[in-house]
């Protein structure tokens, strides 16, 4: 992905279909994800945001269609480079056995990266996890686990950071902490961030670009001002107005 | 008069050796099966679980026929030896080690593999991480194998013969003392057996304890 040309979309999806179950499929006609921006995938629970993120992370392949990452097909029989360029923070993070620190340094260890202690300490401090760094990850609350999951993703300095409701189990102060940490990292390193959220207000706060996902389809997407101030689709207008559109 | 220390040491030697052998064979086998797909486990699991329920006397009978002078392994001259007893207990403990290890690995959430891959782990690193997650199950497998070996009497009696000073172990000695009406001695031997089982399981528990950091 790092070899992609400037101005090129980070991801380009054309006619992508992913059959999830006999009753649900993700179907995206056309979608470009701009590079180096925060792209919010807005939509209710069960709309297909997580499925889309797993495909973009290279963890699940589309049933049909073309998915390009940095101009290259994402599924060409195993694109291992992408696996290390994009990192997905799952909605329900699963820790490995060991301490918070062990979990946070995992990605650096498997990549055999140097200078890991300094980076781990920085990320731990940034997310206020330094005080519980020695604590067993198995003893953490759901909210603390989400912070650890974000920390272990940020520490590997991904080119693309995929976030699946990363603040769903957090109180407002920690939501602010997460948003601050992700946006600071994005500004500093120019990371492409794709942030799935059902929270309209969060999308307004963090995004440069917004897409509305309803019932497995991208209804509308565009730069934040246009999306919120001048939506083209009636369902987008209703969603923004807080009406039930699903 | 029996040498109780000698019997106790022999019990530990037979059951300990059988447990180590069963762990050396069973943990890799159970790990491999656990990492295989659900389809493979669907077929293997009933076989392994059935072997767990095998009566020791049936195993003893099968080994007796194999090791007897006219049997296919008669040339080894293992019948009524400590080696035959270790072999019997290893075969009895093996399904426990394989089954518990396999189930422990299968119980690790499948999504963990995706999460680790997303952090940059390759297939081998993911498999290693899953095995580490199943570490407590492996400890449990070893404890179950040890329990099975220490408490087993039928197979070691058939292939060992409980020859005084040579192949008698705590369980067979309890059996013989009870038959002779020496209930006090039998109870004392039972107490030794319980203490051994408790100590061994405590050691396994300490060994597999998760570090604080």
PDB file of C-alpha atoms in Angstrom, chain A residues 54 58-60 83-84 86-88 90 92-99 106-107 110-112 134 136 152-153, chain B residues 109-112 114-122 125-126 129 132-136 208-213:
ATOM      1  CA  UNK A  54     -13.190  -7.027   7.959  1.00  0.00           C
ATOM      2  CA  UNK A  58      -8.044  -8.300   4.362  1.00  0.00           C
ATOM      3  CA  UNK A  59      -9.623 -10.765   6.760  1.00  0.00           C
ATOM      4  CA  UNK A  60     -12.643 -11.705   4.638  1.00  0.00           C
ATOM      5  CA  UNK A  83      -2.167  -7.550   6.389  1.00  0.00           C
ATOM      6  CA  UNK A  84       0.566  -5.510   8.016  1.00  0.00           C
ATOM      7  CA  UNK A  86      -4.031  -2.166   7.848  1.00  0.00           C
ATOM      8  CA  UNK A  87      -4.993  -2.893  11.428  1.00  0.00           C
ATOM      9  CA  UNK A  88      -8.520  -3.461  12.634  1.00  0.00           C
ATOM     10  CA  UNK A  90     -12.548  -5.101  16.802  1.00  0.00           C
ATOM     11  CA  UNK A  92     -15.284  -7.015  21.068  1.00  0.00           C
ATOM     12  CA  UNK A  93     -11.524  -7.207  21.561  1.00  0.00           C
ATOM     13  CA  UNK A  94     -10.041 -10.482  22.749  1.00  0.00           C
ATOM     14  CA  UNK A  95      -6.867 -10.211  24.812  1.00  0.00           C
ATOM     15  CA  UNK A  96      -4.109 -12.793  24.788  1.00  0.00           C
ATOM     16  CA  UNK A  97      -2.869 -14.289  28.059  1.00  0.00           C
ATOM     17  CA  UNK A  98      -0.605 -11.956  29.941  1.00  0.00           C
ATOM     18  CA  UNK A  99      -0.465  -8.370  31.062  1.00  0.00           C
ATOM     19  CA  UNK A 106       2.157  -8.042  20.665  1.00  0.00           C
ATOM     20  CA  UNK A 107       2.018  -6.452  17.208  1.00  0.00           C
ATOM     21  CA  UNK A 110       5.378 -10.435  15.821  1.00  0.00           C
ATOM     22  CA  UNK A 111       6.775  -7.837  13.416  1.00  0.00           C
ATOM     23  CA  UNK A 112      10.148  -8.020  15.195  1.00  0.00           C
ATOM     24  CA  UNK A 134       1.294  -4.843  34.662  1.00  0.00           C
ATOM     25  CA  UNK A 136      -3.519  -9.193  33.727  1.00  0.00           C
ATOM     26  CA  UNK A 152      -2.139  -2.424  20.468  1.00  0.00           C
ATOM     27  CA  UNK A 153      -3.303  -1.122  17.090  1.00  0.00           C
TER      28      UNK A 153
ATOM     29  CA  UNK B 109     -12.618 -18.016  20.329  1.00  0.00           C
ATOM     30  CA  UNK B 110     -12.185 -18.230  16.574  1.00  0.00           C
ATOM     31  CA  UNK B 111     -12.180 -14.444  16.275  1.00  0.00           C
ATOM     32  CA  UNK B 112      -8.906 -14.254  18.205  1.00  0.00           C
ATOM     33  CA  UNK B 114      -8.539 -12.692  13.019  1.00  0.00           C
ATOM     34  CA  UNK B 115      -7.617 -10.126  15.661  1.00  0.00           C
ATOM     35  CA  UNK B 116      -4.015 -11.339  15.826  1.00  0.00           C
ATOM     36  CA  UNK B 117      -3.715 -11.506  12.040  1.00  0.00           C
ATOM     37  CA  UNK B 118      -4.894  -7.928  11.941  1.00  0.00           C
ATOM     38  CA  UNK B 119      -2.028  -6.997  14.256  1.00  0.00           C
ATOM     39  CA  UNK B 120       0.433  -8.486  11.779  1.00  0.00           C
ATOM     40  CA  UNK B 121       0.819 -12.052  13.018  1.00  0.00           C
ATOM     41  CA  UNK B 122       1.473 -14.696  10.370  1.00  0.00           C
ATOM     42  CA  UNK B 125       2.380 -16.906  15.055  1.00  0.00           C
ATOM     43  CA  UNK B 126      -1.411 -17.118  15.252  1.00  0.00           C
ATOM     44  CA  UNK B 129      -0.793 -17.739  20.273  1.00  0.00           C
ATOM     45  CA  UNK B 132      -0.660 -20.404  24.508  1.00  0.00           C
ATOM     46  CA  UNK B 133      -4.294 -19.523  25.182  1.00  0.00           C
ATOM     47  CA  UNK B 134      -5.019 -23.231  25.662  1.00  0.00           C
ATOM     48  CA  UNK B 135      -2.155 -23.595  28.144  1.00  0.00           C
ATOM     49  CA  UNK B 136      -4.508 -24.120  31.151  1.00  0.00           C
ATOM     50  CA  UNK B 208       0.295 -23.461  35.024  1.00  0.00           C
ATOM     51  CA  UNK B 209      -0.423 -20.403  37.170  1.00  0.00           C
ATOM     52  CA  UNK B 210      -0.716 -17.217  35.112  1.00  0.00           C
ATOM     53  CA  UNK B 211       2.051 -14.777  35.992  1.00  0.00           C
ATOM     54  CA  UNK B 212       0.959 -11.496  37.557  1.00  0.00           C
ATOM     55  CA  UNK B 213       2.769  -9.453  34.922  1.00  0.00           C
TER      56      UNK B 213
END
